[in-house]
XYZ file of N, CA and C in Angstrom:
384
model
N 144.108 41.577 158.566
C 144.648 42.274 159.712
C 146.130 42.523 159.526
N 146.522 43.765 159.634
C 147.920 44.107 159.456
C 148.566 44.610 160.740
N 147.737 45.185 161.626
C 148.227 45.707 162.895
C 147.388 45.105 164.015
N 148.057 44.644 165.061
C 147.368 44.160 166.250
C 147.644 45.142 167.374
N 146.571 45.739 167.924
C 146.714 46.619 169.084
C 146.232 45.859 170.306
N 147.076 45.831 171.337
C 146.755 45.147 172.578
C 146.635 46.210 173.665
N 145.388 46.468 174.092
C 145.143 47.535 175.060
C 143.814 47.265 175.754
N 143.796 47.344 177.066
C 142.572 47.077 177.821
C 141.623 48.273 177.872
N 142.073 49.435 177.449
C 141.256 50.647 177.522
C 140.469 50.837 176.224
N 139.147 50.692 176.311
C 138.280 50.796 175.132
C 138.392 52.169 174.469
N 138.559 53.205 175.264
C 138.680 54.544 174.694
C 139.961 54.681 173.866
N 141.059 54.132 174.357
C 142.308 54.176 173.594
C 142.182 53.379 172.294
N 141.500 52.239 172.350
C 141.277 51.457 171.126
C 140.441 52.255 170.131
N 139.392 52.911 170.628
C 138.531 53.715 169.749
C 139.293 54.880 169.126
N 140.131 55.530 169.910
C 140.913 56.659 169.392
C 141.826 56.190 168.271
N 142.487 55.060 168.462
C 143.362 54.563 167.406
C 142.546 54.197 166.164
N 141.415 53.539 166.360
C 140.586 53.160 165.222
C 140.135 54.402 164.455
N 139.681 55.421 165.155
C 139.244 56.657 164.520
C 140.410 57.332 163.794
N 141.567 57.347 164.406
C 142.748 57.956 163.779
C 143.144 57.218 162.505
N 143.082 55.900 162.548
C 143.427 55.120 161.353
C 142.414 55.386 160.236
N 141.153 55.479 160.586
C 140.135 55.799 159.585
C 140.372 57.186 159.009
N 140.817 58.123 159.831
C 141.064 59.493 159.390
C 142.225 59.590 158.403
N 143.139 58.637 158.458
C 144.265 58.632 157.504
C 144.050 57.554 156.426
N 142.788 57.227 156.200
C 142.382 56.283 155.144
C 142.975 54.894 155.305
N 143.011 54.424 156.531
C 143.534 53.080 156.809
C 142.478 52.251 157.534
N 141.281 52.281 157.026
C 140.176 51.529 157.626
C 140.469 50.033 157.530
N 140.063 49.299 158.530
C 140.185 47.836 158.565
C 141.622 47.327 158.547
N 142.543 48.081 159.093
C 143.923 47.591 159.175
C 144.279 47.122 160.580
N 143.437 47.462 161.568
C 143.763 47.162 162.958
C 142.787 46.144 163.533
N 143.364 45.173 164.238
C 142.602 44.200 165.013
C 142.967 44.465 166.472
N 142.038 44.174 167.386
C 142.267 44.521 168.784
C 142.203 43.309 169.703
N 143.034 43.345 170.739
C 142.972 42.393 171.849
C 142.979 43.231 173.116
N 142.279 42.756 174.146
C 142.123 43.535 175.370
C 143.204 43.282 176.414
N 144.019 42.250 176.224
C 145.114 41.983 177.158
C 146.105 41.042 176.482
N 147.217 40.818 177.147
C 148.261 39.976 176.571
C 147.825 38.547 176.334
N 147.072 37.985 177.269
C 146.586 36.612 177.098
C 145.743 36.488 175.844
N 144.823 37.430 175.659
C 143.955 37.400 174.488
C 144.771 37.573 173.207
N 145.774 38.426 173.236
C 146.617 38.636 172.053
C 147.361 37.359 171.676
N 147.954 36.705 172.655
C 148.698 35.476 172.368
C 147.772 34.362 171.884
N 146.592 34.270 172.467
C 145.613 33.281 172.003
C 145.206 33.573 170.566
N 144.946 34.830 170.279
C 144.584 35.243 168.926
C 145.688 34.876 167.937
N 146.903 35.191 168.280
C 148.029 34.876 167.401
C 148.204 33.364 167.235
N 148.109 32.634 168.327
C 148.303 31.181 168.276
C 147.205 30.457 167.506
N 145.967 30.885 167.695
C 144.845 30.154 167.124
C 144.423 30.591 165.735
N 144.669 31.833 165.397
C 144.085 32.344 164.161
C 145.076 32.856 163.133
N 146.321 32.903 163.455
C 147.259 33.489 162.526
C 148.433 32.560 162.248
N 148.293 31.731 161.214
C 149.455 30.925 160.823
C 150.580 31.854 160.372
N 151.724 31.302 160.235
C 152.920 32.079 159.929
C 152.742 32.996 158.720
N 151.901 32.602 157.774
C 151.714 33.425 156.571
C 150.731 34.566 156.777
N 150.096 34.630 157.925
C 149.100 35.673 158.153
C 149.265 36.307 159.534
N 150.469 36.643 159.890
C 150.704 37.303 161.172
C 150.716 38.818 160.948
N 150.446 39.594 161.981
C 150.444 41.052 161.798
C 151.832 41.578 161.455
N 151.841 42.715 160.815
C 153.097 43.359 160.437
C 153.613 44.264 161.550
N 152.729 44.552 162.532
C 153.075 45.418 163.653
C 152.176 45.071 164.830
N 152.749 45.102 166.025
C 151.968 44.954 167.251
C 152.171 46.218 168.079
N 151.051 46.835 168.474
C 151.056 48.009 169.336
C 150.624 47.521 170.708
N 151.456 47.714 171.699
C 151.270 47.056 172.986
C 151.262 48.038 174.157
N 150.153 48.054 174.886
C 150.058 48.833 176.118
C 150.816 48.088 177.216
N 151.272 48.803 178.221
C 151.991 48.162 179.324
C 151.089 47.738 180.471
N 150.197 48.599 180.872
C 149.394 48.362 182.069
C 148.054 47.730 181.706
N 148.015 46.401 181.794
C 146.810 45.644 181.470
C 146.624 44.536 182.496
N 145.374 44.114 182.696
C 145.119 42.979 183.595
C 145.489 41.664 182.917
N 145.548 40.616 183.667
C 145.778 39.242 183.230
C 147.212 38.996 182.778
N 147.659 39.703 181.756
C 149.055 39.618 181.334
C 149.455 41.008 180.860
N 150.367 41.637 181.570
C 150.730 43.007 181.221
C 151.605 43.058 179.966
N 151.922 44.261 179.554
C 152.681 44.445 178.328
C 154.079 43.867 178.364
N 154.740 43.992 179.491
C 156.099 43.452 179.606
C 156.093 41.929 179.469
N 155.163 41.276 180.136
C 155.051 39.814 180.022
C 154.687 39.399 178.600
N 153.790 40.151 177.989
C 153.385 39.846 176.614
C 154.568 40.006 175.670
N 155.306 41.081 175.820
C 156.485 41.316 174.988
C 157.492 40.185 175.155
N 157.729 39.779 176.379
C 158.662 38.680 176.649
C 158.211 37.403 175.918
N 156.922 37.097 175.978
C 156.382 35.921 175.298
C 156.509 36.028 173.779
N 156.203 37.193 173.231
C 156.296 37.383 171.784
C 157.728 37.200 171.290
N 158.669 37.785 171.994
C 160.055 37.754 171.538
C 160.738 36.411 171.793
N 160.123 35.557 172.592
C 160.693 34.226 172.811
C 160.059 33.177 171.899
N 159.103 33.574 171.088
C 158.411 32.662 170.178
C 158.955 32.871 168.763
N 159.522 31.840 168.178
C 160.122 31.932 166.843
C 159.155 32.490 165.803
N 157.868 32.174 165.941
C 156.884 32.626 164.959
C 156.647 34.130 165.008
N 156.821 34.730 166.163
C 156.433 36.125 166.340
C 157.584 37.063 166.692
N 158.760 36.543 166.921
C 159.853 37.368 167.442
C 160.305 38.478 166.495
N 160.047 38.319 165.197
C 160.483 39.339 164.246
C 159.424 40.392 163.944
N 158.261 40.273 164.552
C 157.229 41.295 164.376
C 157.633 42.515 165.204
N 157.693 43.688 164.589
C 158.008 44.878 165.382
C 156.911 45.130 166.422
N 157.328 45.453 167.635
C 156.397 45.759 168.719
C 156.683 47.180 169.196
N 155.652 48.018 169.115
C 155.758 49.373 169.639
C 155.018 49.411 170.967
N 155.725 49.788 172.008
C 155.085 49.984 173.307
C 154.368 51.325 173.243
N 153.086 51.310 173.584
C 152.211 52.473 173.465
C 151.576 52.687 174.825
N 152.130 53.598 175.592
C 151.760 53.682 176.999
C 151.660 55.123 177.487
N 150.956 55.300 178.582
C 150.923 56.602 179.240
C 152.145 56.785 180.130
N 152.877 55.709 180.365
C 154.044 55.760 181.244
C 155.179 56.555 180.606
N 155.839 57.333 181.432
C 157.055 58.023 180.987
C 158.244 57.581 181.841
N 158.070 56.450 182.499
C 159.093 55.903 183.381
C 160.274 55.398 182.544
N 161.463 55.992 182.691
C 162.612 55.572 181.889
C 163.023 54.122 182.167
N 162.802 53.637 183.384
C 163.126 52.250 183.708
C 162.267 51.290 182.885
N 160.960 51.583 182.792
C 160.064 50.739 181.987
C 160.471 50.757 180.523
N 160.784 51.939 180.021
C 161.199 52.059 178.623
C 162.458 51.234 178.365
N 163.440 51.372 179.219
C 164.697 50.631 179.067
C 164.451 49.123 179.093
N 163.627 48.676 180.033
C 163.312 47.242 180.147
C 162.660 46.727 178.864
N 161.708 47.477 178.324
C 161.022 47.061 177.097
C 161.987 47.011 175.911
N 162.864 47.972 175.833
C 163.835 47.989 174.739
C 164.785 46.796 174.859
N 165.182 46.464 176.078
C 166.044 45.296 176.302
C 165.344 43.997 175.913
N 164.027 43.952 176.105
C 163.258 42.748 175.761
C 162.977 42.636 174.270
N 163.280 43.684 173.511
C 163.130 43.589 172.063
C 162.089 44.487 171.439
N 161.547 45.436 172.194
C 160.592 46.378 171.604
C 161.286 47.204 170.532
N 160.560 47.518 169.499
C 161.096 48.359 168.426
C 161.232 49.801 168.902
N 160.186 50.284 169.587
C 160.200 51.646 170.099
C 159.170 51.800 171.210
N 159.174 52.949 171.824
C 158.319 53.250 172.961
C 157.694 54.607 172.685
N 156.374 54.640 172.500
C 155.668 55.884 172.183
C 154.669 56.183 173.291
N 154.685 57.417 173.759
C 153.713 57.837 174.761
C 152.377 58.095 174.068
N 151.302 57.626 174.690
C 149.970 57.808 174.105
C 149.692 59.294 173.922
N 148.965 59.619 172.869
C 148.732 61.028 172.543
C 147.798 61.726 173.523
N 147.976 63.038 173.596
C 147.068 63.843 174.406
C 146.238 64.779 173.528
N 146.500 64.754 172.226
C 145.721 65.592 171.311
C 145.358 64.777 170.069
N 144.368 65.260 169.360
C 143.942 64.616 168.116
C 145.083 64.620 167.099
N 145.800 65.722 167.002
C 146.910 65.828 166.048
C 147.991 64.788 166.354
N 148.327 64.602 167.627
C 149.318 63.587 168.001
C 148.825 62.191 167.637
N 147.541 61.966 167.802
C 146.966 60.669 167.456
C 147.097 60.396 165.957
N 146.858 61.394 165.146
C 147.026 61.242 163.693
C 148.491 61.001 163.330
N 149.392 61.697 164.006
C 150.825 61.501 163.758
C 151.236 60.074 164.111
N 150.713 59.559 165.224
C 151.021 58.179 165.602
C 150.465 57.198 164.586
N 149.253 57.441 164.112
C 148.665 56.563 163.089
C 149.551 56.513 161.849
N 150.085 57.650 161.469
C 150.985 57.695 160.304
C 152.267 56.907 160.558
N 152.775 56.986 161.776
C 153.971 56.207 162.141
C 153.660 54.719 162.020
N 152.523 54.290 162.531
C 152.153 52.889 162.491
C 152.010 52.385 161.062
N 151.476 53.225 160.190
C 151.274 52.817 158.793
C 152.590 52.602 158.046
N 153.647 53.186 158.512
C 154.959 52.999 157.858
C 155.441 51.535 157.936
N 154.859 50.767 158.846
C 155.261 49.370 158.996
C 154.553 48.451 158.006
N 153.565 48.976 157.304
C 152.787 48.131 156.389
C 153.380 48.078 155.005
């Protein structure tokens, strides 16, 4: 696993998986459905030598939202240096600013076209 995507929307997860396969990056993404599940996955299954190279994080999720998850990741010595891209439908500048202050690498709006999805997949692969 090289990329961890944290998103509660199954369709968004499928779109990313399909896009990664389309750019010949099959089996590079692992998925978590919310922040709690992502942190559990990281804590239980990924020792320091096997952590993801990139985390793609949705903001609006149940149980633990993206902002809370980002705060937890950046306060943990084991995970604080992993780049986190916020991947959201939100275009709220306040949310973007808050995420950047918490340590997000960047903030990308989810795609509305297949071409945008492929472009995002290519951006994500640059972290590998």
